[in-house]
Short mmCIF file of C-alpha atoms in Angstrom, two decimals:
data_model
loop_
_atom_site.label_atom_id
_atom_site.label_comp_id
_atom_site.label_asym_id
_atom_site.label_seq_id
_atom_site.Cartn_x
_atom_site.Cartn_y
_atom_site.Cartn_z
CA THR B 1 38.57 22.25 8.09
CA THR B 2 38.26 24.54 5.07
CA CYS B 3 41.54 25.84 3.66
CA THR B 4 41.67 29.66 3.93
CA GLY B 5 44.07 32.33 2.70
CA THR B 6 44.82 34.14 -0.50
CA LEU B 7 45.06 32.37 -3.83
CA GLY B 8 48.84 32.71 -3.74
CA GLN B 9 49.04 31.31 -0.23
CA GLN B 10 46.89 28.31 -1.26
CA ARG B 11 49.02 27.72 -4.34
CA GLY B 12 52.14 27.84 -2.20
CA LEU B 13 50.57 25.42 0.25
CA ALA B 14 49.68 22.99 -2.53
CA MET B 15 53.05 23.14 -4.24
CA GLY B 16 55.52 24.17 -1.51
CA ASP B 17 55.14 22.40 1.84
CA GLN B 18 55.36 18.65 1.19
CA ASN B 19 53.88 17.83 4.63
CA LEU B 20 50.60 19.62 3.87
CA VAL B 21 48.07 18.62 1.24
CA ALA B 22 45.42 20.90 -0.32
CA LEU B 23 42.26 19.20 -1.52
CA ASN B 24 39.30 20.46 -3.55
CA VAL B 25 36.35 18.20 -2.74
CA GLY B 26 33.25 19.00 -4.76
CA GLY B 27 34.21 22.69 -4.95
CA VAL B 28 35.08 23.06 -1.24
CA ARG B 29 38.77 23.31 -0.36
CA PHE B 30 40.32 21.41 2.56
CA CYS B 31 43.87 21.34 3.88
CA THR B 32 45.34 18.61 6.03
CA SER B 33 48.59 16.86 6.69
CA ARG B 34 50.01 14.02 4.67
CA ALA B 35 50.30 12.03 7.90
CA THR B 36 46.53 12.34 8.49
CA LEU B 37 45.71 11.05 5.01
CA GLN B 38 48.15 8.14 5.44
CA SER B 39 47.09 7.28 8.99
CA ILE B 40 45.17 4.20 7.78
CA PRO B 41 47.11 2.09 5.24
CA GLY B 42 45.63 0.68 2.06
CA THR B 43 43.14 3.50 1.42
CA PHE B 44 42.42 5.78 -1.52
CA PHE B 45 44.45 8.51 0.21
CA THR B 46 47.64 6.47 0.60
CA SER B 47 47.56 5.70 -3.12
CA LEU B 48 46.78 9.35 -3.89
CA THR B 49 49.59 10.85 -1.80
CA SER B 50 52.12 8.30 -3.07
CA GLU B 51 51.04 9.19 -6.63
CA ARG B 52 50.17 5.57 -7.47
CA ILE B 53 46.91 6.83 -8.99
CA PRO B 54 46.57 9.90 -11.25
CA SER B 55 45.00 13.05 -9.87
CA ALA B 56 43.45 16.18 -11.33
CA ARG B 57 44.27 19.63 -9.93
CA ASP B 58 42.33 22.88 -9.91
CA GLU B 59 43.65 26.36 -10.73
CA THR B 60 45.30 26.64 -7.29
CA GLY B 61 47.08 23.32 -7.62
CA ALA B 62 44.81 21.58 -5.09
CA ILE B 63 43.98 17.93 -5.78
CA PHE B 64 40.42 17.69 -7.06
CA ILE B 65 38.14 14.91 -5.71
CA ASP B 66 34.62 14.75 -7.13
CA ARG B 67 32.76 13.72 -3.97
CA ASP B 68 30.32 15.22 -1.44
CA PRO B 69 32.20 17.82 0.67
CA THR B 70 29.83 17.54 3.65
CA LEU B 71 30.38 13.80 4.00
CA PHE B 72 34.11 14.23 3.27
CA SER B 73 34.50 16.54 6.27
CA ILE B 74 33.19 13.74 8.52
CA ILE B 75 35.59 11.23 6.98
CA LEU B 76 38.52 13.66 7.33
CA ASN B 77 37.72 14.19 11.02
CA TYR B 78 37.62 10.40 11.44
CA LEU B 79 41.12 10.13 9.93
CA ARG B 80 42.30 12.76 12.41
CA THR B 81 40.63 11.51 15.62
CA LYS B 82 39.43 7.96 14.83
CA LYS B 83 36.11 9.06 16.29
CA LEU B 84 32.77 9.49 14.56
CA ASP B 85 29.86 11.89 15.13
CA LEU B 86 26.77 10.49 13.36
CA ARG B 87 24.20 13.01 14.58
CA GLY B 88 21.98 14.02 11.69
CA GLN B 89 23.90 11.93 9.17
CA SER B 90 22.72 9.23 6.75
CA LEU B 91 24.46 5.96 7.57
CA SER B 92 24.00 4.55 4.07
CA CYS B 93 25.45 7.65 2.35
CA LEU B 94 28.39 7.81 4.76
CA ARG B 95 29.06 4.12 4.29
CA THR B 96 29.08 4.61 0.50
CA GLU B 97 31.76 7.29 0.87
CA ALA B 98 33.80 5.14 3.25
CA GLU B 99 33.69 2.25 0.76
CA PHE B 100 34.73 4.57 -2.09
CA PHE B 101 37.77 5.80 -0.14
CA GLY B 102 38.57 2.24 0.96
CA ILE B 103 38.59 2.99 4.71
CA GLN B 104 37.78 -0.50 5.93
CA PRO B 105 37.77 0.22 9.72
CA LEU B 106 35.17 2.94 9.12
CA VAL B 107 33.12 0.65 6.86
CA ARG B 108 33.04 -2.04 9.57
CA MET B 109 32.08 0.52 12.19
CA LEU B 110 29.18 1.80 10.10
CA GLN B 111 28.04 -1.76 9.39
CA LEU B 112 27.98 -2.43 13.12
CA VAL B 113 25.96 0.73 13.77
CA GLU B 114 23.42 -0.27 11.08
CA GLU B 115 23.10 -3.81 12.47
CA THR B 116 22.64 -2.68 16.06
CA SER B 117 19.98 -0.16 15.04
CA ARG B 118 18.05 -2.83 13.19
CA SER B 119 16.29 -5.90 14.63
CA SER B 120 14.60 -8.85 12.99
CA CYS B 121 12.01 -8.55 15.75
CA GLY B 122 10.89 -5.20 14.37
CA ASP B 123 9.96 -2.02 16.22
CA ILE B 124 6.98 -1.22 18.42
CA LEU B 125 4.54 -1.52 15.48
CA PHE B 126 5.68 -5.08 14.74
CA HIS B 127 3.09 -7.63 15.89
CA ALA B 128 3.87 -11.08 14.49
CA TYR B 129 5.71 -12.96 11.77
CA LEU B 130 3.56 -15.45 9.86
CA GLN B 131 5.81 -17.91 8.09
CA SER B 132 4.50 -19.49 4.92
CA PRO B 133 3.99 -23.23 5.31
CA SER B 134 6.11 -25.79 3.50
CA PHE B 135 3.93 -26.43 0.45
CA ASP B 136 6.12 -29.37 -0.54
CA ALA B 137 5.19 -31.00 2.75
CA ILE B 138 1.51 -30.24 2.24
CA GLY B 139 1.36 -31.72 -1.22
CA GLY B 140 -0.33 -30.45 -4.32
CA ASP B 141 -4.01 -30.57 -3.43
CA VAL B 142 -4.70 -30.52 0.29
CA ALA B 143 -6.95 -28.33 2.43
CA VAL B 144 -6.44 -28.22 6.19
CA SER B 145 -9.44 -28.03 8.52
CA ASN B 146 -9.63 -25.62 11.40
CA ALA B 147 -8.89 -28.37 13.96
CA TRP B 148 -5.48 -27.75 15.49
CA ASP B 149 -4.55 -31.41 15.54
CA ASN B 150 -1.31 -33.36 15.34
CA ASN B 151 -1.20 -33.16 11.55
CA MET B 152 -1.28 -29.35 11.66
CA ALA B 153 1.32 -29.27 14.40
CA ARG B 154 3.55 -31.50 12.28
CA LEU B 155 2.98 -29.25 9.28
CA MET B 156 4.07 -26.14 11.16
CA ALA B 157 7.11 -27.99 12.53
CA THR B 158 8.24 -29.10 9.08
CA PRO B 159 11.26 -27.05 7.99
CA SER B 160 10.45 -24.94 4.96
CA ARG B 161 12.21 -25.90 1.75
CA VAL B 162 14.75 -23.50 0.31
CA GLY B 163 13.02 -20.55 -1.29
CA VAL B 164 9.69 -20.84 0.53
CA ASP B 165 10.47 -17.86 2.76
CA SER B 166 10.83 -15.77 -0.39
CA ASP B 167 7.59 -17.09 -1.88
CA PRO B 168 5.83 -13.82 -2.72
CA VAL B 169 2.56 -12.81 -1.13
CA TYR B 170 0.39 -11.47 -3.95
CA ARG B 171 -2.63 -10.39 -1.91
CA ILE B 172 -3.57 -10.13 1.74
CA VAL B 173 -6.95 -9.34 3.34
CA GLY B 174 -8.09 -9.23 6.94
CA HIS B 175 -11.40 -9.50 8.78
CA GLN B 176 -11.69 -9.24 12.56
CA ASN B 177 -8.98 -11.52 14.01
CA TRP B 178 -8.34 -13.37 10.73
CA LEU B 179 -5.92 -12.92 7.84
CA ALA B 180 -5.95 -14.52 4.40
CA ALA B 181 -2.72 -14.43 2.38
CA ALA B 182 -2.37 -15.49 -1.25
CA TYR B 183 0.98 -17.08 -2.13
CA THR B 184 2.04 -18.20 -5.59
CA HIS B 185 -0.19 -21.30 -5.80
CA HIS B 186 -1.96 -21.45 -2.42
CA VAL B 187 -4.06 -19.25 -0.16
CA CYS B 188 -3.58 -19.56 3.61
CA CYS B 189 -5.88 -18.42 6.40
CA TYR B 190 -4.49 -17.47 9.80
CA ARG B 191 -6.40 -16.90 13.04
CA ARG B 192 -5.27 -15.06 16.14
CA LYS B 193 -6.25 -16.13 19.65
CA GLU B 194 -5.13 -14.27 22.75
CA SER B 195 -4.16 -17.54 24.42
CA PHE B 196 -2.34 -19.07 21.46
CA GLY B 197 -1.29 -16.26 19.13
CA TRP B 198 -1.44 -16.68 15.36
CA GLU B 199 -2.17 -20.14 13.98
CA LEU B 200 -2.46 -21.51 10.46
CA VAL B 201 -6.02 -22.78 10.01
CA PHE B 202 -6.55 -23.41 6.31
CA VAL B 203 -4.47 -24.01 3.20
CA SER B 204 -6.26 -24.03 -0.13
CA PRO B 205 -5.76 -26.71 -2.77
CA LEU B 206 -3.19 -26.05 -5.47
CA LEU B 207 -4.06 -23.06 -7.66
CA GLN B 208 -2.96 -23.37 -11.26
CA ARG B 209 -2.61 -19.59 -11.46
CA PRO B 210 -1.81 -17.07 -8.71
CA ALA B 211 -4.83 -15.55 -7.02
CA GLN B 212 -5.57 -12.20 -8.64
CA GLN B 213 -8.31 -11.34 -6.14
CA ILE B 214 -9.25 -12.75 -2.73
CA ALA B 215 -12.15 -12.00 -0.38
CA PHE B 216 -12.64 -13.23 3.17
CA ASN B 217 -15.51 -13.06 5.64
CA SER B 218 -14.87 -14.56 9.07
CA LYS B 219 -18.45 -14.25 10.30
CA VAL B 220 -21.31 -15.17 7.99
CA SER B 221 -24.38 -15.94 10.11
CA ILE B 222 -26.86 -18.48 8.75
CA GLY B 223 -29.46 -19.07 11.44
CA SER B 224 -27.57 -20.37 14.45
CA GLN B 225 -24.50 -21.30 12.39
CA VAL B 226 -21.48 -19.10 11.73
CA LYS B 227 -19.52 -19.71 8.53
CA ARG B 228 -16.09 -18.47 7.52
CA LEU B 229 -15.85 -18.05 3.77
CA LEU B 230 -12.81 -17.61 1.54
CA ALA B 231 -13.21 -16.68 -2.13
CA VAL B 232 -10.39 -16.68 -4.69
CA ALA B 233 -10.43 -15.46 -8.29
CA SER B 234 -7.76 -16.64 -10.74
CA GLY B 235 -8.38 -15.21 -14.17
CA GLY B 236 -12.10 -15.73 -14.75
CA ASN B 237 -12.45 -18.67 -12.35
CA ILE B 238 -13.98 -18.07 -8.91
CA ARG B 239 -13.76 -20.66 -6.11
CA VAL B 240 -15.35 -20.42 -2.66
CA TRP B 241 -14.35 -22.44 0.43
CA ASP B 242 -16.05 -22.80 3.79
CA ILE B 243 -13.03 -23.12 6.06
CA THR B 244 -15.26 -24.23 8.97
CA ALA B 245 -15.97 -27.50 7.12
CA ALA B 246 -15.12 -30.67 8.99
CA ASP B 247 -12.99 -32.13 6.21
CA ALA B 248 -11.18 -31.02 3.09
CA ALA B 249 -13.60 -32.75 0.72
CA SER B 250 -16.51 -30.56 1.77
CA ALA B 251 -14.54 -27.32 2.13
CA GLU B 252 -15.12 -26.12 -1.42
CA ILE B 253 -18.76 -25.09 -1.71
CA ALA B 254 -18.93 -23.10 -4.95
CA GLN B 255 -17.14 -22.59 -8.24
CA HIS B 256 -18.02 -20.31 -11.12
CA ASP B 257 -16.56 -19.48 -14.52
CA PHE B 258 -16.93 -15.71 -14.75
CA ALA B 259 -15.76 -15.72 -18.40
CA SER B 260 -14.10 -12.33 -17.77
CA THR B 261 -11.23 -11.07 -15.68
CA VAL B 262 -12.37 -10.43 -12.09
CA ASP B 263 -11.27 -6.90 -11.23
CA SER B 264 -12.88 -6.80 -7.75
CA LEU B 265 -14.05 -9.51 -5.35
CA LEU B 266 -15.81 -8.67 -2.09
CA PHE B 267 -18.33 -9.93 0.47
CA ILE B 268 -21.39 -7.85 1.31
CA GLY B 269 -23.26 -9.63 4.10
CA THR B 270 -24.00 -13.19 2.94
CA GLN B 271 -23.38 -12.30 -0.72
CA LEU B 272 -20.17 -12.59 -2.69
CA VAL B 273 -19.81 -10.00 -5.43
CA ALA B 274 -17.50 -10.20 -8.46
CA LEU B 275 -17.04 -7.20 -10.74
CA SER B 276 -15.42 -6.83 -14.15
CA SER B 277 -14.51 -3.59 -15.88
CA VAL B 278 -16.40 -4.76 -18.99
CA GLY B 279 -19.63 -4.25 -17.03
CA LYS B 280 -20.31 -7.75 -15.74
CA VAL B 281 -21.64 -8.25 -12.20
CA ALA B 282 -21.90 -11.67 -10.55
CA VAL B 283 -23.52 -12.22 -7.14
CA TRP B 284 -23.49 -15.46 -5.16
CA ASN B 285 -25.70 -16.05 -2.13
CA ILE B 286 -24.62 -18.56 0.50
CA MET B 287 -28.19 -19.49 1.44
CA THR B 288 -29.36 -20.33 -2.08
CA ARG B 289 -25.88 -21.36 -3.41
CA HIS B 290 -26.95 -19.66 -6.61
CA TRP B 291 -25.01 -17.36 -8.97
CA LYS B 292 -26.70 -14.44 -10.66
CA VAL B 293 -24.84 -12.65 -13.47
CA GLN B 294 -25.95 -9.42 -15.08
CA GLN B 295 -24.40 -7.19 -17.73
CA ILE B 296 -24.49 -3.39 -17.42
CA THR B 297 -22.37 -0.61 -18.92
CA PRO B 298 -18.57 -0.82 -18.34
CA ILE B 299 -17.71 -0.35 -14.66
CA THR B 300 -14.97 2.13 -13.76
CA SER B 301 -15.38 2.37 -9.95
CA HIS B 302 -17.34 1.03 -7.02
CA ASP B 303 -17.93 1.44 -3.28
CA THR B 304 -20.10 -0.11 -0.58
CA ALA B 305 -22.41 1.42 2.01
CA GLY B 306 -23.94 -1.00 4.50
CA SER B 307 -25.73 -3.65 2.46
CA SER B 308 -25.62 -1.54 -0.71
CA LEU B 309 -23.23 -1.66 -3.65
CA LEU B 310 -22.71 1.45 -5.76
CA LEU B 311 -21.16 1.25 -9.23
CA GLY B 312 -19.62 4.12 -11.19
CA CYS B 313 -19.73 3.54 -14.94
CA ALA B 314 -18.02 4.80 -18.09
CA SER B 315 -21.32 6.34 -19.21
CA GLY B 316 -21.27 8.76 -16.26
CA LYS B 317 -24.04 6.90 -14.44
CA ILE B 318 -23.97 5.71 -10.83
CA TYR B 319 -25.92 2.50 -10.18
CA TYR B 320 -27.13 0.99 -6.92
CA ILE B 321 -27.77 -2.64 -5.90
CA ASP B 322 -29.49 -3.44 -2.60
CA MET B 323 -28.00 -6.74 -1.43
CA GLU B 324 -30.67 -7.25 1.21
CA LYS B 325 -33.28 -7.59 -1.52
CA PHE B 326 -31.15 -9.86 -3.68
CA PRO B 327 -32.42 -13.24 -2.37
CA LEU B 328 -36.02 -12.10 -2.85
CA ARG B 329 -35.41 -11.22 -6.49
CA MET B 330 -33.75 -14.48 -7.51
CA LYS B 331 -36.86 -15.94 -9.15
CA ASP B 332 -37.51 -12.69 -11.00
CA ASN B 333 -34.15 -12.99 -12.76
CA ASP B 334 -33.42 -9.42 -11.74
CA LEU B 335 -30.57 -7.96 -9.68
CA LEU B 336 -32.63 -4.85 -9.01
CA VAL B 337 -30.01 -2.49 -10.44
CA THR B 338 -31.19 1.09 -9.93
CA GLN B 339 -29.74 4.25 -11.44
CA LEU B 340 -29.04 6.84 -8.75
CA TYR B 341 -27.37 9.69 -10.62
CA GLN B 342 -26.09 10.83 -14.02
CA ASP B 343 -23.01 13.06 -14.23
CA PRO B 344 -24.04 16.40 -15.79
CA ALA B 345 -21.22 16.18 -18.35
CA LYS B 346 -21.75 12.42 -18.85
CA GLU B 347 -18.09 11.78 -18.03
CA ALA B 348 -16.85 8.39 -16.83
CA VAL B 349 -17.04 7.99 -13.03
CA THR B 350 -13.47 6.85 -12.31
CA ALA B 351 -13.58 7.01 -8.49
CA LEU B 352 -16.42 6.71 -5.99
CA SER B 353 -16.92 7.18 -2.25
CA VAL B 354 -20.09 6.88 -0.18
CA HIS B 355 -20.63 8.37 3.27
CA PHE B 356 -23.54 7.76 5.63
CA THR B 357 -24.21 10.59 8.07
CA PRO B 358 -25.34 9.73 11.61
CA LYS B 359 -29.09 9.24 11.93
CA MET B 360 -30.20 12.66 13.11
CA CYS B 361 -33.97 12.20 12.81
CA THR B 362 -36.65 9.61 12.18
CA ALA B 363 -36.48 10.36 8.45
CA GLY B 364 -33.25 8.38 8.21
CA HIS B 365 -29.66 8.94 7.12
CA TRP B 366 -28.33 11.56 4.78
CA LEU B 367 -26.56 9.73 1.98
CA GLU B 368 -23.55 11.56 0.52
CA ILE B 369 -21.59 10.51 -2.57
CA ALA B 370 -18.28 11.97 -3.78
CA TYR B 371 -16.99 10.90 -7.17
CA GLY B 372 -14.24 11.78 -9.63
CA THR B 373 -14.37 11.78 -13.41
CA ALA B 374 -12.07 11.05 -16.33
CA SER B 375 -11.45 14.78 -16.89
CA GLY B 376 -10.35 15.38 -13.27
CA THR B 377 -13.60 16.87 -11.97
CA VAL B 378 -14.65 16.01 -8.40
CA ARG B 379 -18.34 16.32 -7.49
CA VAL B 380 -20.32 15.79 -4.30
CA VAL B 381 -24.01 14.84 -4.51
CA VAL B 382 -26.35 14.35 -1.55
CA GLU B 383 -29.82 13.07 -0.74
CA HIS B 384 -31.71 14.85 2.05
CA PRO B 385 -34.01 12.78 4.26
CA GLU B 386 -36.63 15.50 3.76
CA THR B 387 -36.40 15.27 -0.04
CA LEU B 388 -36.25 11.48 -0.24
CA GLY B 389 -37.55 10.31 -3.60
CA GLN B 390 -36.56 13.47 -5.47
CA GLY B 391 -33.13 12.13 -6.41
CA PHE B 392 -29.62 13.29 -5.55
CA GLN B 393 -28.75 16.99 -5.54
CA LEU B 394 -25.39 18.36 -6.73
CA LEU B 395 -23.70 20.13 -3.80
CA HIS B 396 -20.03 20.76 -4.74
CA THR B 397 -17.90 20.71 -7.90
CA PHE B 398 -14.09 20.94 -7.88
CA THR B 399 -12.01 21.27 -11.05
CA VAL B 400 -8.47 21.35 -9.65
CA HIS B 401 -7.27 18.12 -11.30
CA ARG B 402 -6.32 17.99 -14.97
CA THR B 403 -6.03 14.19 -15.29
CA PRO B 404 -8.44 11.34 -14.38
CA VAL B 405 -9.30 11.03 -10.70
CA VAL B 406 -8.22 7.55 -9.52
CA ARG B 407 -9.27 7.73 -5.86
CA VAL B 408 -11.68 9.79 -3.84
CA LEU B 409 -12.78 9.58 -0.21
CA LEU B 410 -15.49 11.54 1.61
CA GLY B 411 -15.30 11.36 5.38
CA GLU B 412 -16.62 13.16 8.40
CA LYS B 413 -13.99 15.92 8.28
CA HIS B 414 -12.23 15.73 4.93
CA LEU B 415 -12.73 15.23 1.21
CA ILE B 416 -9.69 13.64 -0.45
CA SER B 417 -9.04 13.12 -4.15
CA VAL B 418 -6.10 11.65 -6.06
CA CYS B 419 -5.48 12.03 -9.80
CA SER B 420 -3.25 10.01 -12.12
CA ASP B 421 -0.68 12.79 -12.56
CA CYS B 422 2.08 11.54 -10.22
CA ASN B 423 -0.58 10.60 -7.64
CA HIS B 424 -1.44 14.23 -6.99
CA VAL B 425 -3.45 14.49 -3.76
CA ARG B 426 -5.84 17.31 -2.87
CA THR B 427 -7.48 17.48 0.55
CA TRP B 428 -10.33 19.77 1.61
CA THR B 429 -11.97 20.32 4.97
CA VAL B 430 -15.74 19.93 4.77
CA THR B 431 -18.28 21.96 6.71
CA ARG B 432 -21.11 20.15 8.47
CA PHE B 433 -24.23 21.33 10.25
CA ARG B 434 -25.84 18.80 12.57
CA GLY B 435 -23.72 16.11 10.95
CA CYS B 436 -24.73 16.94 7.37
CA LEU B 437 -22.72 18.66 4.66
CA SER B 438 -23.26 22.39 4.44
CA THR B 439 -22.43 24.95 1.76
CA GLN B 440 -21.85 27.72 4.34
CA PRO B 441 -18.96 28.49 4.45
CA GLY B 442 -18.31 25.47 2.25
CA SER B 443 -15.21 23.33 1.74
CA GLN B 444 -11.75 24.84 2.26
CA PRO B 445 -8.48 23.68 0.58
CA LEU B 446 -6.24 22.00 3.14
CA ALA B 447 -3.35 20.21 1.41
CA SER B 448 -1.82 19.52 -2.00
CA PHE B 449 1.05 17.07 -2.53
CA ASN B 450 2.26 14.13 -4.63
CA VAL B 451 2.73 10.51 -3.53
CA MET B 452 5.24 9.46 -6.16
CA SER B 453 6.77 6.01 -6.61
CA LEU B 454 8.78 4.11 -9.18
CA GLU B 455 6.91 1.27 -10.86
CA GLY B 456 7.99 -2.32 -10.19
CA THR B 457 8.35 -5.02 -12.80
CA LEU B 458 5.83 -7.78 -13.46
CA ASN B 459 6.75 -11.43 -13.10
CA SER B 460 6.07 -14.25 -15.56
CA ASP B 461 2.43 -14.43 -14.43
CA GLY B 462 1.85 -10.79 -15.29
CA LEU B 463 1.45 -9.91 -11.60
CA SER B 464 3.66 -7.97 -9.26
CA PRO B 465 4.13 -9.20 -5.68
CA SER B 466 4.44 -5.56 -4.68
CA ALA B 467 1.23 -4.47 -6.39
CA SER B 468 -0.53 -4.01 -3.06
CA ALA B 469 2.33 -1.83 -1.87
CA ARG B 470 1.65 0.52 -4.77
CA ASP B 471 -1.97 0.97 -3.63
CA ILE B 472 -1.27 4.28 -1.91
CA GLY B 473 -4.62 4.68 -0.16
CA PRO B 474 -6.05 6.66 1.49
CA TYR B 475 -6.38 4.32 4.46
CA GLY B 476 -8.07 4.78 7.82
CA ASP B 477 -11.46 5.25 9.41
CA HIS B 478 -13.74 7.60 7.49
CA ASP B 479 -14.39 9.63 10.64
CA ASP B 480 -10.72 10.10 11.51
CA GLN B 481 -7.39 11.09 9.98
CA GLN B 482 -6.48 9.34 6.73
CA VAL B 483 -3.01 8.26 5.68
CA PHE B 484 -1.24 7.44 2.42
CA LEU B 485 1.43 4.78 2.00
CA GLN B 486 4.39 5.61 -0.21
CA SER B 487 6.95 3.09 -1.44
CA VAL B 488 9.34 5.21 -3.49
CA VAL B 489 11.56 2.42 -4.83
CA PRO B 490 10.14 -0.99 -5.90
CA GLU B 491 11.02 -3.92 -3.61
CA SER B 492 12.27 -1.44 -0.98
CA ASN B 493 12.13 -2.26 2.72
CA GLU B 494 11.14 1.33 3.50
CA LEU B 495 7.53 2.51 3.51
CA TYR B 496 6.51 6.11 4.20
CA VAL B 497 3.24 6.92 5.94
CA ARG B 498 1.95 10.40 5.06
CA LEU B 499 -0.94 12.31 6.63
CA SER B 500 -3.68 13.30 4.20
CA ALA B 501 -4.23 16.60 6.01
CA THR B 502 -0.65 17.84 5.57
CA GLY B 503 1.26 15.48 3.28
CA LYS B 504 3.93 15.09 5.97
#
C-alpha cells in the first residue's frame, strides 16, 4: 500500500502517530502499522522499530530503506496476511529480499517452492543420466571391450569415489545411438539399446593430458565388417581405437605425432582428418592404416560436404580435398588439394559453410558456399551445374559486420552469420528458384541480435570444462530452423535456447 496524502500529513504520520510507520523503500513510500512490522520476531523490522539499528530518514521523516519497492510490497503483504502470491515473480530475487530482512518463515517457504518445482529427474527433455565410471576401480591403463560381461557389470556397480561425479566432461560427441565423452584422463563410449538403455561400452587407457579433441564414428564399413572408431587428440598426439576389438590389447590401432596442436578432428567416411591452424593437414585411412600429412597456408575455417573437405585459409583462398580419391593418391604422395575460390579482397576466410542443393537435373547438384572474412564481409558463391568447370560465381556480398565473422551457416531457408563483436547474429531469408539460390528478389534481412555470455576461467590444463557450452551454434538441420545456445554466466545451470529467425 503506497502512503498518500499531503507532505504535511505524511510528516505528521511519520512523527506523530506511534502506531503507524512511514517507510520510503527505493523512492516509493509505504505506510503500515508497527504491529504488522513486528508480527514475526527476530527480523530486520523488529530491530528497526525498536531502534536497535540506526535508520536514515527522508525529507518527510519516513524511514528510508534502499531496497526494491516492487519486491518489498510482496513482503509487506506477507507480513500482513501470512500468504504469498508468486505469480509473475522471481523466486530467487524474492528469496534474496526475504533473507536480507531476516524473515525466516518466508525464506523456508520459498526454499520449499524452489525444491518442489525442481526435480533431479529433469523435465520432459531429460533423457538419461550417464554416470562417469569409477576410474580408481578401473585402474590406470585399461580398455573395456564391448562385451557386456560380469566384469563390466561389476565396474558399473562399483560405487564412485568421492569427487568422480564432479569430474568435468571436456568434450562430448555423438553418432547415431552412441556417445563419446572425454573426462579428465579417460574417454568413455556409451551405447543406447531400446531393450537395455544406455550402457558403458569402452573406457580408454589413461591419458596423460585431457583430450582436446575427440572424433567418433559408430559405423565404418570395411567390406562385410563394421568398425566403431574413436580418435582422441591430446596436444599434438593422436590415438585411434577400434572399440569393436575383442580385447584391450588390440583396441588401439593407430597413433601419430602431429607435431602441432590439433584444432579440429573429424571423420569423413573411412578417413580421419586432423587440422591445425598453422596449415597442417593429416589424413589417416583405416584400410591402408597410413597417415598422410601435407602443409598448406594457415587454416582459419573448414566445413564438410559429403565426402569433401573444404578449407578456408588466411590467404583468402578456399581449398577442396576429395576424400573418396584419397586412397588412390597415396602412392603419388599427393592429397589432391584443389583451389576452389579466391576472395576478391584476399581477406582471411574466418568462417565457412557449404550447402548442397537437391539434385534437380542429370547435371548434378548446385554447390553453394557462404563464407565470412576477417573484415566482417559475408559472401555467397555458387557453382551452376550448367557452368561446371568455369569456377564459382560470386552471388551475394553483405557488409553489415564490422568485426571478423566467426560463424556462418547457409541453409535451405536462411543465411546466418555471427561476428566477434559480442556474438552479433544477423539472419537473412534466402530466395530459391527450383531449389537453387536466386537473386530475384534476393535475400531479405530477418533478425539482428547478440548472444552474449561471460567468459569462464581456464583450469590448470589450460582448458575449460564449459568450453563446449560457450560454442553458441547455430545448431540444427540445415533445412530447418536453427537455434543458438546461450549460457550467460559461466558454470550456470541455466541455458537459453534462442531461435535464429527471431532471437527469441
